[in-house]
Each structure stands twice: as C-alpha cells, then as structure tokens.
C-alpha cells in the first residue's frame, strides 16, 4: 500500500484533501480491526464497529498537532490504540451512576418465548401483560407480537399500523412495565 504511506506524508505536510483520500484506502482494514475489538467486549455494547472506526479515524486525522506516522503499520497501531481509548472511555462513562452504572441490563423480553423462555417467565409475562393491556392496549399488543409471535418491532409496527418511533416507544414502556411487575415493584 504505497498510496497509504504517500497520503500519510501529505497529511503530515498539511494537505487538507489527503485525509479524505486516506479513509477509502484503509476503511476495510480499520473496520476489521474494530470488529475484532468489539468481539472482545461484553455483549450489549451500544457502540457499533462502524462508529468506532469513524471516531478513531477522526481522532487520528483531525488532531490539532498533526500526527507523524513512520509507516502504514505505525498508522494502524495508532488506530488500534485510539479504538482502545474510545472503548475505555465508553466503559467508564457507562460505569458512572449518572449513566446507569449502578443498574444492570436485563434483556428478558428480547427473545422468543417459545424458544428460550422458562415456563415461570411466560406465566409471569402473561399476568403482567393482562395488567398492561388495561393501561396501554397498544403496548400490550406490541408485546404479544414481539414476545409471543417473535416479530421485530418494525414488523409489529406495520401489523398495528403504527409509526416505527411509536412502536419503539410502546415497546420500551411495555418492557419497563412488565419488568417492574415481574419484580413486584
């Protein structure tokens, strides 16, 4: 990849178009590197590999002091380090109480009832669903379609003739409602 080395030199010398030329050449390799980093993370990450690549790339080429890279390998090592720092910052942010660090994620409604759920869970969800139906019938319908029929939120929205945003709002509310019912809160 002699083009990468040439473009890295142009970035060092302050060529504003050089950064735009670099991304298409290194994107796939950076994406693979980001996917490897994300595979090492715990499940439930909100940060996607693509967003990680973009953030790392911006940190590498938009820095106030222009970076100096001796080679293509040095550039990718710097990219890996930038990705590591982004993941660490993200983990620290999520660990703060302000961002829900004292709460634990529970994906109990994110699977098909017929496949993964325990009988007690299905019965508990059914009871909570009856209470939810009296408060918010549309939210209860979303739960039925998602949890018992295995539809995606988008598919449930189409079936119920709701906007995607409305369906997600009902789904979020229903999950919280049912979770509180199952915990007896």
Coordinates of N, CA, C and O in Angstrom, one line a residue:
X1 N 0.8 -1.2 0.0 CA 0.0 0.0 0.0 C 0.9 1.3 0.0 O 0.9 2.0 1.0
X2 N 1.6 1.5 -1.1 CA 2.4 2.7 -1.1 C 1.6 4.0 -1.1 O 2.0 5.0 -0.6
X3 N 0.3 3.9 -1.6 CA -0.5 5.1 -1.6 C -0.8 5.5 -0.2 O -0.8 6.7 0.1
X4 N -1.0 4.6 0.8 CA -1.3 5.0 2.1 C -0.1 5.7 2.7 O -0.3 6.8 3.4
X5 N 1.1 5.3 2.5 CA 2.3 5.9 3.0 C 2.4 7.3 2.4 O 2.7 8.3 3.1
X6 N 2.2 7.5 1.1 CA 2.2 8.8 0.4 C 1.2 9.7 1.0 O 1.4 10.9 1.3
X7 N 0.0 9.2 1.2 CA -1.1 10.0 1.8 C -0.8 10.4 3.2 O -1.1 11.6 3.6
X8 N -0.3 9.5 4.0 CA 0.1 9.9 5.4 C 1.1 11.0 5.4 O 1.1 11.9 6.2
X9 N 2.1 11.0 4.5 CA 3.1 12.1 4.4 C 2.4 13.4 4.0 O 2.7 14.4 4.5
X10 N 1.4 13.3 3.1 CA 0.7 14.5 2.7 C -0.1 15.1 3.8 O -0.2 16.3 4.0
X11 N -0.7 14.2 4.7 CA -1.4 14.7 5.9 C -0.5 15.4 6.8 O -0.8 16.5 7.3
X12 N 0.7 14.8 7.0 CA 1.7 15.5 7.9 C 2.1 16.8 7.4 O 2.3 17.8 8.2
X13 N 2.1 17.0 6.0 CA 2.5 18.3 5.5 C 1.4 19.3 5.4 O 1.5 20.4 4.9
X14 N 0.2 18.9 5.9 CA -0.9 19.8 6.0 C -1.9 19.8 4.8 O -2.7 20.7 4.6
X15 N -1.8 18.8 3.9 CA -2.7 18.8 2.7 C -4.1 18.4 3.2 O -4.4 17.3 3.7
X16 N -5.1 19.3 3.1 CA -6.5 19.1 3.6 C -7.2 17.9 2.8 O -8.0 17.3 3.4
X17 N -6.9 17.7 1.6 CA -7.6 16.7 0.8 C -7.0 15.3 1.1 O -7.6 14.3 0.8
X18 N -5.8 15.2 1.7 CA -5.2 13.9 1.9 C -6.0 13.1 2.9 O -6.1 11.8 2.7
X19 N -6.6 13.7 3.9 CA -7.4 12.9 4.9 C -8.6 12.2 4.2 O -8.9 11.1 4.5
X20 N -9.2 12.9 3.2 CA -10.3 12.4 2.5 C -9.9 11.2 1.6 O -10.7 10.3 1.4
X21 N -8.7 11.3 1.1 CA -8.2 10.2 0.3 C -7.8 9.0 1.1 O -7.8 7.8 0.6
X22 N -7.5 9.2 2.3 CA -7.0 8.1 3.2 C -8.1 7.1 3.6 O -7.9 5.9 3.5
X23 N -9.2 7.6 4.0 CA -10.3 6.7 4.5 C -10.7 5.6 3.6 O -10.8 4.5 4.0
X24 N -11.0 5.9 2.3 CA -11.4 4.8 1.4 C -10.3 3.7 1.3 O -10.6 2.5 1.2
X25 N -9.0 4.0 1.4 CA -7.9 3.1 1.3 C -7.8 2.2 2.6 O -7.4 1.0 2.5
X26 N -8.1 2.7 3.7 CA -7.8 2.0 5.0 C -9.1 1.6 5.7 O -9.1 0.9 6.7
X27 N -10.3 1.9 5.1 CA -11.5 1.7 5.8 C -11.8 0.2 6.1 O -12.1 -0.1 7.3
X28 N -11.7 -0.7 5.2 CA -12.0 -2.1 5.4 C -11.0 -2.7 6.5 O -11.5 -3.4 7.3
X29 N -9.8 -2.3 6.4 CA -8.8 -2.8 7.4 C -9.2 -2.3 8.8 O -9.1 -3.0 9.8
X30 N -9.5 -1.0 8.9 CA -9.9 -0.4 10.2 C -11.2 -1.1 10.7 O -11.3 -1.3 11.8
X31 N -12.1 -1.3 9.8 CA -13.4 -2.0 10.1 C -13.1 -3.4 10.7 O -13.7 -3.8 11.7
X32 N -12.2 -4.1 10.1 CA -11.9 -5.5 10.6 C -11.2 -5.3 12.0 O -11.5 -6.1 12.9
X33 N -10.4 -4.4 12.1 CA -9.7 -4.1 13.4 C -10.8 -3.8 14.5 O -10.7 -4.3 15.6
X34 N -11.7 -2.9 14.1 CA -12.8 -2.5 15.1 C -13.7 -3.7 15.4 O -14.1 -3.9 16.6
X35 N -14.0 -4.5 14.4 CA -14.8 -5.7 14.7 C -14.1 -6.7 15.7 O -14.7 -7.2 16.6
X36 N -12.8 -6.8 15.5 CA -12.0 -7.6 16.5 C -12.1 -7.0 17.9 O -12.3 -7.8 18.8
X37 N -11.9 -5.7 18.0 CA -12.0 -5.1 19.3 C -13.4 -5.3 19.9 O -13.5 -5.5 21.1
X38 N -14.4 -5.1 19.1 CA -15.8 -5.2 19.6 C -16.1 -6.7 20.0 O -16.9 -6.9 20.9
X39 N -15.5 -7.6 19.3 CA -15.8 -9.0 19.7 C -15.2 -9.3 21.1 O -15.7 -10.3 21.7
X40 N -14.2 -8.6 21.5 CA -13.7 -8.8 22.8 C -14.5 -8.1 24.0 O -14.2 -8.4 25.1
X41 N -15.4 -7.3 23.6 CA -16.2 -6.6 24.5 C -17.4 -7.4 25.0 O -17.8 -8.4 24.4
X42 N -18.0 -7.0 26.1 CA -19.1 -7.8 26.7 C -20.3 -7.5 25.7 O -20.4 -6.5 25.1
X43 N -21.3 -8.5 25.7 CA -22.5 -8.3 24.9 C -23.3 -7.1 25.4 O -23.2 -6.7 26.6
X44 N -24.1 -6.5 24.5 CA -24.9 -5.4 24.9 C -24.3 -4.1 24.7 O -24.7 -3.0 25.2
X45 N -23.2 -4.0 24.0 CA -22.5 -2.8 23.7 C -23.4 -1.9 22.8 O -24.0 -2.4 21.9
X46 N -23.4 -0.6 23.1 CA -24.2 0.3 22.3 C -23.4 0.9 21.2 O -23.9 1.4 20.2
X47 N -22.1 0.8 21.3 CA -21.1 1.3 20.3 C -21.0 0.2 19.2 O -20.7 -0.9 19.5
X48 N -21.2 0.6 18.0 CA -21.0 -0.3 16.9 C -19.6 -0.2 16.3 O -18.9 0.8 16.4
X49 N -19.2 -1.2 15.6 CA -17.8 -1.2 15.0 C -17.7 -0.1 14.0 O -16.6 0.6 14.0
X50 N -18.7 0.3 13.2 CA -18.6 1.4 12.3 C -18.4 2.7 13.0 O -17.5 3.5 12.6
X51 N -19.1 2.9 14.1 CA -19.0 4.2 14.9 C -17.6 4.2 15.5 O -17.0 5.3 15.6
X52 N -17.1 3.1 15.9 CA -15.7 3.0 16.5 C -14.7 3.4 15.5 O -13.8 4.1 15.8
X53 N -14.8 2.9 14.2 CA -13.9 3.2 13.2 C -13.9 4.7 12.9 O -12.9 5.4 12.8
X54 N -15.1 5.3 12.8 CA -15.2 6.7 12.5 C -14.6 7.6 13.6 O -13.9 8.5 13.3
X55 N -15.0 7.2 14.8 CA -14.4 8.0 15.9 C -12.9 7.9 16.0 O -12.2 9.0 16.1
X56 N -12.4 6.7 15.8 CA -10.9 6.6 15.8 C -10.3 7.3 14.7 O -9.2 8.0 14.8
X57 N -10.9 7.2 13.5 CA -10.3 7.9 12.3 C -10.3 9.4 12.5 O -9.3 10.1 12.2
X58 N -11.4 10.0 13.1 CA -11.4 11.4 13.3 C -10.3 11.8 14.3 O -9.7 12.9 14.2
X59 N -10.1 11.0 15.3 CA -9.1 11.3 16.3 C -7.7 11.3 15.7 O -6.8 12.0 16.1
X60 N -7.5 10.4 14.7 CA -6.2 10.3 14.1 C -5.9 11.4 13.1 O -4.7 11.9 13.1
X61 N -6.8 11.8 12.3 CA -6.5 12.8 11.3 C -7.0 14.2 11.6 O -6.6 15.1 10.9
X62 N -7.8 14.4 12.6 CA -8.3 15.8 12.9 C -7.6 16.4 14.2 O -8.1 17.3 14.7
X63 N -6.5 15.8 14.6 CA -5.9 16.3 15.8 C -5.2 17.6 15.5 O -4.8 17.9 14.4
X64 N -5.2 18.5 16.6 CA -4.6 19.8 16.4 C -3.1 19.7 16.1 O -2.7 20.2 15.1
X65 N -2.3 18.9 16.9 CA -0.9 18.7 16.4 C -1.0 17.6 15.4 O -1.6 16.5 15.7
X66 N -0.5 17.8 14.2 CA -0.6 16.8 13.1 C 0.3 15.6 13.5 O 1.4 15.7 13.9
X67 N -0.4 14.4 13.4 CA 0.3 13.2 13.8 C 1.5 12.9 12.8 O 1.4 13.3 11.6
X68 N 2.5 12.2 13.2 CA 3.5 11.8 12.3 C 3.6 10.3 12.3 O 3.8 9.7 13.4
X69 N 3.4 9.7 11.2 CA 3.4 8.2 11.1 C 4.6 7.8 10.2 O 4.8 8.3 9.1
X70 N 5.4 6.9 10.8 CA 6.6 6.4 10.0 C 6.2 5.4 8.9 O 6.9 5.3 7.9
X71 N 5.1 4.7 9.1 CA 4.7 3.7 8.1 C 3.2 3.4 8.3 O 2.6 3.9 9.2
X72 N 2.8 2.6 7.4 CA 1.4 2.1 7.4 C 1.1 1.3 8.7 O 0.1 1.5 9.3
X73 N 2.1 0.5 9.1 CA 1.9 -0.2 10.4 C 1.8 0.7 11.6 O 1.0 0.4 12.5
X74 N 2.6 1.7 11.6 CA 2.5 2.7 12.7 C 1.1 3.4 12.7 O 0.5 3.6 13.8
X75 N 0.6 3.7 11.5 CA -0.8 4.2 11.5 C -1.8 3.3 12.1 O -2.7 3.7 12.9
X76 N -1.7 2.0 11.7 CA -2.7 1.0 12.2 C -2.5 0.8 13.7 O -3.5 0.5 14.4
X77 N -1.3 0.8 14.1 CA -1.1 0.7 15.6 C -1.7 1.9 16.3 O -2.3 1.7 17.4
X78 N -1.5 3.1 15.8 CA -2.2 4.2 16.4 C -3.7 4.1 16.3 O -4.4 4.5 17.3
X79 N -4.2 3.6 15.2 CA -5.7 3.4 15.1 C -6.2 2.4 16.2 O -7.2 2.6 16.8
X80 N -5.4 1.3 16.4 CA -5.8 0.3 17.4 C -5.8 1.0 18.8 O -6.7 0.7 19.6
X81 N -4.8 1.8 19.1 CA -4.7 2.5 20.4 C -5.8 3.5 20.5 O -6.4 3.6 21.6
X82 N -6.2 4.2 19.5 CA -7.3 5.1 19.5 C -8.6 4.4 19.8 O -9.4 4.8 20.6
X83 N -8.8 3.2 19.2 CA -10.0 2.4 19.4 C -10.0 1.9 20.9 O -11.1 1.9 21.5
X84 N -8.9 1.5 21.4 CA -8.8 1.0 22.8 C -9.2 2.2 23.7 O -10.0 2.0 24.6
X85 N -8.7 3.4 23.5 CA -9.1 4.5 24.3 C -10.6 4.8 24.3 O -11.2 5.2 25.3
X86 N -11.1 4.8 23.1 CA -12.6 5.1 22.9 C -13.4 4.0 23.7 O -14.3 4.4 24.4
X87 N -13.0 2.8 23.6 CA -13.8 1.7 24.3 C -13.6 1.9 25.8 O -14.6 1.7 26.6
X88 N -12.4 2.3 26.3 CA -12.2 2.5 27.7 C -13.0 3.7 28.2 O -13.7 3.7 29.2
X89 N -13.0 4.8 27.4 CA -13.8 6.0 27.8 C -15.3 5.6 27.8 O -16.0 6.1 28.7
X90 N -15.8 4.8 26.8 CA -17.2 4.4 26.8 C -17.5 3.6 28.0 O -18.6 3.7 28.6
X91 N -16.6 2.7 28.4 CA -16.9 1.8 29.6 C -16.9 2.6 30.8 O -17.8 2.4 31.7
X92 N -16.0 3.6 31.0 CA -16.0 4.5 32.2 C -17.3 5.3 32.2 O -17.9 5.5 33.3
X93 N -17.7 5.8 31.1 CA -18.9 6.6 31.0 C -20.1 5.8 31.5 O -20.9 6.2 32.3
X94 N -20.2 4.6 30.9 CA -21.3 3.7 31.3 C -21.3 3.3 32.8 O -22.3 2.9 33.3
X95 N -20.1 3.2 33.4 CA -20.0 2.8 34.7 C -20.4 3.9 35.7 O -20.6 3.6 36.9
X96 N -20.5 5.1 35.3 CA -20.9 6.2 36.1 C -22.4 6.1 36.5 O -23.2 5.7 35.7
X97 N -22.8 6.4 37.7 CA -24.1 6.4 38.2 C -25.0 7.2 37.3 O -26.2 6.8 37.0
X98 N -24.6 8.3 36.9 CA -25.3 9.2 36.0 C -25.8 8.6 34.7 O -26.8 8.9 34.1
X99 N -25.0 7.6 34.3 CA -25.3 6.9 33.0 C -25.8 5.5 33.3 O -25.7 4.6 32.4
X100 N -26.3 5.2 34.4 CA -26.9 3.9 34.7 C -25.9 2.9 35.2 O -26.2 1.7 35.2
X101 N -24.7 3.3 35.7 CA -23.7 2.4 36.1 C -24.1 1.5 37.3 O -23.5 0.5 37.5
X102 N -25.1 2.0 38.1 CA -25.5 1.2 39.2 C -26.7 0.3 38.9 O -27.1 -0.5 39.7
X103 N -27.1 0.3 37.6 CA -28.1 -0.6 37.2 C -27.6 -1.7 36.3 O -26.5 -1.6 35.7
X104 N -28.3 -2.8 36.2 CA -27.8 -3.9 35.4 C -28.8 -4.1 34.3 O -30.0 -3.9 34.4
X105 N -28.3 -4.4 33.1 CA -29.2 -4.6 31.9 C -29.9 -6.0 32.0 O -29.3 -7.0 32.3
X106 N -31.2 -6.0 31.7 CA -32.0 -7.2 31.7 C -32.7 -7.3 30.4 O -33.6 -6.5 30.1
X107 N -32.3 -8.3 29.6 CA -32.9 -8.4 28.2 C -34.0 -9.5 28.2 O -34.1 -10.3 27.3
X108 N -34.8 -9.6 29.3 CA -35.7 -10.8 29.4 C -36.8 -10.8 28.3 O -37.3 -11.9 28.1
X109 N -37.1 -9.7 27.7 CA -38.1 -9.7 26.7 C -37.5 -9.7 25.3 O -38.2 -9.6 24.3
X110 N -36.2 -9.9 25.2 CA -35.5 -9.8 23.9 C -35.3 -11.1 23.2 O -34.5 -11.3 22.4
X111 N -36.1 -12.1 23.5 CA -36.0 -13.4 22.9 C -37.4 -14.0 22.6 O -38.4 -13.5 23.2
X112 N -37.5 -15.0 21.8 CA -38.8 -15.6 21.5 C -39.2 -16.5 22.7 O -38.5 -17.3 23.1
X113 N -40.5 -16.3 23.1 CA -41.0 -17.1 24.3 C -41.0 -18.6 24.0 O -40.7 -19.4 24.9
X114 N -41.4 -18.9 22.8 CA -41.4 -20.4 22.5 C -40.1 -21.1 22.5 O -40.0 -22.3 22.6
X115 N -39.0 -20.3 22.4 CA -37.7 -20.9 22.2 C -36.9 -20.9 23.5 O -36.4 -22.0 24.0
X116 N -36.8 -19.8 24.1 CA -35.8 -19.6 25.2 C -36.4 -19.5 26.6 O -35.7 -19.7 27.6
X117 N -37.7 -19.1 26.7 CA -38.2 -18.7 28.0 C -38.5 -19.9 28.9 O -38.9 -20.9 28.4
X118 N -38.4 -19.6 30.2 CA -38.8 -20.6 31.2 C -40.3 -20.5 31.4 O -40.9 -19.4 31.3
X119 N -40.9 -21.6 31.8 CA -42.4 -21.6 32.0 C -42.8 -20.5 33.0 O -43.8 -19.9 32.7
X120 N -42.1 -20.4 34.1 CA -42.5 -19.3 35.0 C -42.4 -17.9 34.4 O -43.2 -17.1 34.7
X121 N -41.4 -17.7 33.6 CA -41.3 -16.4 32.9 C -42.5 -16.1 32.0 O -43.1 -15.1 32.0
X122 N -42.9 -17.1 31.2 CA -44.0 -17.0 30.3 C -45.3 -16.7 31.1 O -46.1 -15.8 30.7
X123 N -45.5 -17.4 32.2 CA -46.7 -17.1 33.0 C -46.6 -15.7 33.6 O -47.7 -15.0 33.7
X124 N -45.5 -15.3 34.1 CA -45.3 -14.0 34.7 C -45.6 -12.9 33.7 O -46.2 -11.9 34.0
X125 N -45.0 -13.1 32.5 CA -45.2 -12.1 31.5 C -46.7 -12.0 31.1 O -47.2 -10.9 30.9
X126 N -47.3 -13.2 31.0 CA -48.8 -13.2 30.7 C -49.6 -12.4 31.7 O -50.5 -11.7 31.3
X127 N -49.3 -12.6 33.0 CA -50.0 -11.9 34.0 C -49.8 -10.4 34.0 O -50.7 -9.6 34.1
X128 N -48.5 -10.0 33.8 CA -48.2 -8.6 33.7 C -48.8 -8.0 32.4 O -49.2 -6.9 32.4
X129 N -48.9 -8.8 31.4 CA -49.5 -8.3 30.1 C -50.9 -8.0 30.3 O -51.4 -7.0 29.7
X130 N -51.6 -8.8 31.1 CA -53.1 -8.5 31.4 C -53.2 -7.1 32.0 O -54.1 -6.4 31.7
X131 N -52.3 -6.8 33.0 CA -52.3 -5.5 33.7 C -52.0 -4.4 32.7 O -52.6 -3.3 32.7
X132 N -51.0 -4.7 31.9 CA -50.6 -3.7 30.9 C -51.7 -3.4 29.9 O -51.9 -2.2 29.5
X133 N -52.4 -4.4 29.5 CA -53.5 -4.2 28.5 C -54.6 -3.3 29.0 O -55.2 -2.5 28.2
X134 N -54.8 -3.3 30.3 CA -55.8 -2.3 30.9 C -55.3 -0.9 30.9 O -56.0 0.0 30.8
X135 N -53.9 -0.7 31.0 CA -53.4 0.6 31.0 C -53.0 1.1 29.6 O -53.2 2.3 29.3
X136 N -52.4 0.3 28.8 CA -52.0 0.7 27.4 C -52.1 -0.5 26.5 O -51.2 -1.3 26.3
X137 N -53.3 -0.6 25.8 CA -53.6 -1.7 24.9 C -52.6 -1.8 23.8 O -52.3 -2.9 23.4
X138 N -52.2 -0.7 23.2 CA -51.2 -0.8 22.1 C -49.9 -1.4 22.5 O -49.3 -2.2 21.8
X139 N -49.4 -1.0 23.7 CA -48.2 -1.5 24.2 C -48.3 -3.0 24.5 O -47.4 -3.8 24.2
X140 N -49.5 -3.4 25.0 CA -49.7 -4.9 25.2 C -49.7 -5.6 23.9 O -49.2 -6.7 23.8
X141 N -50.2 -5.0 22.8 CA -50.2 -5.7 21.5 C -48.8 -5.8 21.0 O -48.5 -6.8 20.4
X142 N -48.0 -4.8 21.2 CA -46.6 -4.9 20.7 C -45.9 -6.0 21.4 O -45.2 -6.8 20.8
X143 N -46.1 -6.2 22.7 CA -45.5 -7.3 23.5 C -46.0 -8.6 22.9 O -45.2 -9.5 22.7
X144 N -47.3 -8.8 22.7 CA -47.8 -10.0 22.1 C -47.1 -10.4 20.8 O -46.7 -11.5 20.6
X145 N -47.0 -9.4 20.0 CA -46.4 -9.6 18.7 C -44.9 -9.9 18.8 O -44.3 -10.7 18.1
X146 N -44.2 -9.2 19.7 CA -42.8 -9.3 19.8 C -42.4 -10.6 20.6 O -41.7 -11.4 20.1
X147 N -43.0 -10.7 21.7 CA -42.6 -11.8 22.7 C -43.2 -13.1 22.3 O -42.5 -14.2 22.3
X148 N -44.5 -13.2 22.0 CA -45.1 -14.4 21.7 C -45.1 -14.8 20.2 O -45.1 -16.0 19.9
X149 N -45.1 -13.9 19.3 CA -45.0 -14.2 17.9 C -43.6 -14.1 17.3 O -43.4 -14.5 16.2
X150 N -42.7 -13.4 18.0 CA -41.3 -13.3 17.5 C -41.1 -12.3 16.5 O -40.1 -12.3 15.8
X151 N -42.1 -11.3 16.3 CA -41.9 -10.3 15.3 C -40.9 -9.2 15.8 O -40.8 -9.0 17.0
X152 N -40.3 -8.6 14.8 CA -39.4 -7.4 15.2 C -40.3 -6.2 15.5 O -41.5 -6.3 15.2
X153 N -39.8 -5.2 16.1 CA -40.6 -4.0 16.5 C -41.1 -3.4 15.2 O -42.2 -3.0 15.1
X154 N -40.2 -3.4 14.1 CA -40.7 -2.8 12.8 C -41.8 -3.6 12.2 O -42.8 -3.0 11.7
X155 N -41.8 -4.9 12.3 CA -42.9 -5.7 11.8 C -44.1 -5.5 12.6 O -45.2 -5.5 12.0
X156 N -44.0 -5.5 13.9 CA -45.1 -5.2 14.8 C -45.8 -3.9 14.5 O -47.0 -3.7 14.4
X157 N -44.9 -2.9 14.2 CA -45.4 -1.6 13.8 C -46.3 -1.6 12.6 O -47.3 -1.0 12.5
X158 N -45.8 -2.4 11.6 CA -46.5 -2.5 10.3 C -47.9 -3.2 10.6 O -48.9 -2.8 10.0
X159 N -47.9 -4.3 11.4 CA -49.1 -5.0 11.6 C -50.1 -4.1 12.3 O -51.3 -4.1 12.0
X160 N -49.6 -3.3 13.3 CA -50.6 -2.4 14.0 C -50.8 -1.1 13.4 O -51.5 -0.2 14.0
X161 N -50.1 -0.9 12.2 CA -50.3 0.4 11.5 C -49.8 1.6 12.4 O -50.5 2.6 12.5
X162 N -48.7 1.4 13.0 CA -48.1 2.5 13.8 C -46.8 2.9 13.2 O -46.1 2.2 12.4
X163 N -46.3 4.1 13.6 CA -45.0 4.5 13.1 C -44.0 3.7 13.8 O -44.2 3.2 14.9
X164 N -42.8 3.6 13.3 CA -41.7 2.9 13.9 C -41.4 3.5 15.3 O -41.2 2.8 16.2
X165 N -41.3 4.9 15.3 CA -41.0 5.6 16.6 C -42.0 5.3 17.7 O -41.7 5.0 18.8
X166 N -43.3 5.3 17.3 CA -44.4 5.0 18.2 C -44.3 3.6 18.7 O -44.4 3.3 19.9
X167 N -44.0 2.6 17.8 CA -43.9 1.2 18.2 C -42.7 1.1 19.2 O -42.8 0.3 20.2
X168 N -41.6 1.7 18.9 CA -40.4 1.6 19.8 C -40.8 2.2 21.2 O -40.3 1.7 22.2
X169 N -41.5 3.3 21.2 CA -41.9 4.0 22.5 C -42.8 3.1 23.3 O -42.5 2.9 24.5
X170 N -43.7 2.4 22.6 CA -44.6 1.5 23.3 C -43.8 0.3 23.8 O -44.0 -0.2 24.9
X171 N -42.9 -0.2 23.0 CA -42.1 -1.4 23.4 C -41.2 -1.1 24.6 O -41.1 -1.9 25.5
X172 N -40.6 0.1 24.6 CA -39.8 0.5 25.7 C -40.6 0.6 27.0 O -40.2 0.1 28.1
X173 N -41.7 1.2 26.9 CA -42.6 1.3 28.1 C -43.1 0.0 28.5 O -43.0 -0.3 29.7
X174 N -43.5 -0.9 27.6 CA -44.0 -2.2 28.0 C -42.9 -3.0 28.6 O -43.2 -3.7 29.6
X175 N -41.7 -3.0 28.2 CA -40.6 -3.8 28.8 C -40.4 -3.3 30.2 O -40.3 -4.1 31.1
X176 N -40.4 -2.0 30.4 CA -40.2 -1.5 31.8 C -41.4 -1.8 32.7 O -41.2 -2.3 33.8
X177 N -42.6 -1.7 32.2 CA -43.8 -2.1 32.9 C -43.8 -3.5 33.4 O -43.9 -3.9 34.5
X178 N -43.5 -4.4 32.4 CA -43.5 -5.8 32.7 C -42.4 -6.2 33.6 O -42.5 -7.0 34.5
X179 N -41.2 -5.6 33.4 CA -40.1 -5.8 34.3 C -40.4 -5.5 35.8 O -40.2 -6.3 36.7
X180 N -41.0 -4.3 36.0 CA -41.5 -3.9 37.3 C -42.5 -4.9 37.9 O -42.5 -5.2 39.1
X181 N -43.4 -5.3 37.1 CA -44.5 -6.3 37.5 C -43.8 -7.6 37.9 O -44.2 -8.2 39.0
X182 N -42.9 -8.1 37.2 CA -42.2 -9.3 37.5 C -41.4 -9.2 38.8 O -41.3 -10.2 39.5
X183 N -40.8 -8.1 39.0 CA -40.1 -7.9 40.2 C -40.9 -7.5 41.4 O -40.4 -7.4 42.6
X184 N -42.2 -7.2 41.2 CA -43.1 -6.8 42.2 C -42.9 -5.4 42.7 O -43.2 -5.1 43.8
X185 N -42.5 -4.6 41.8 CA -42.2 -3.1 42.2 C -43.4 -2.3 41.8 O -44.1 -2.5 40.8

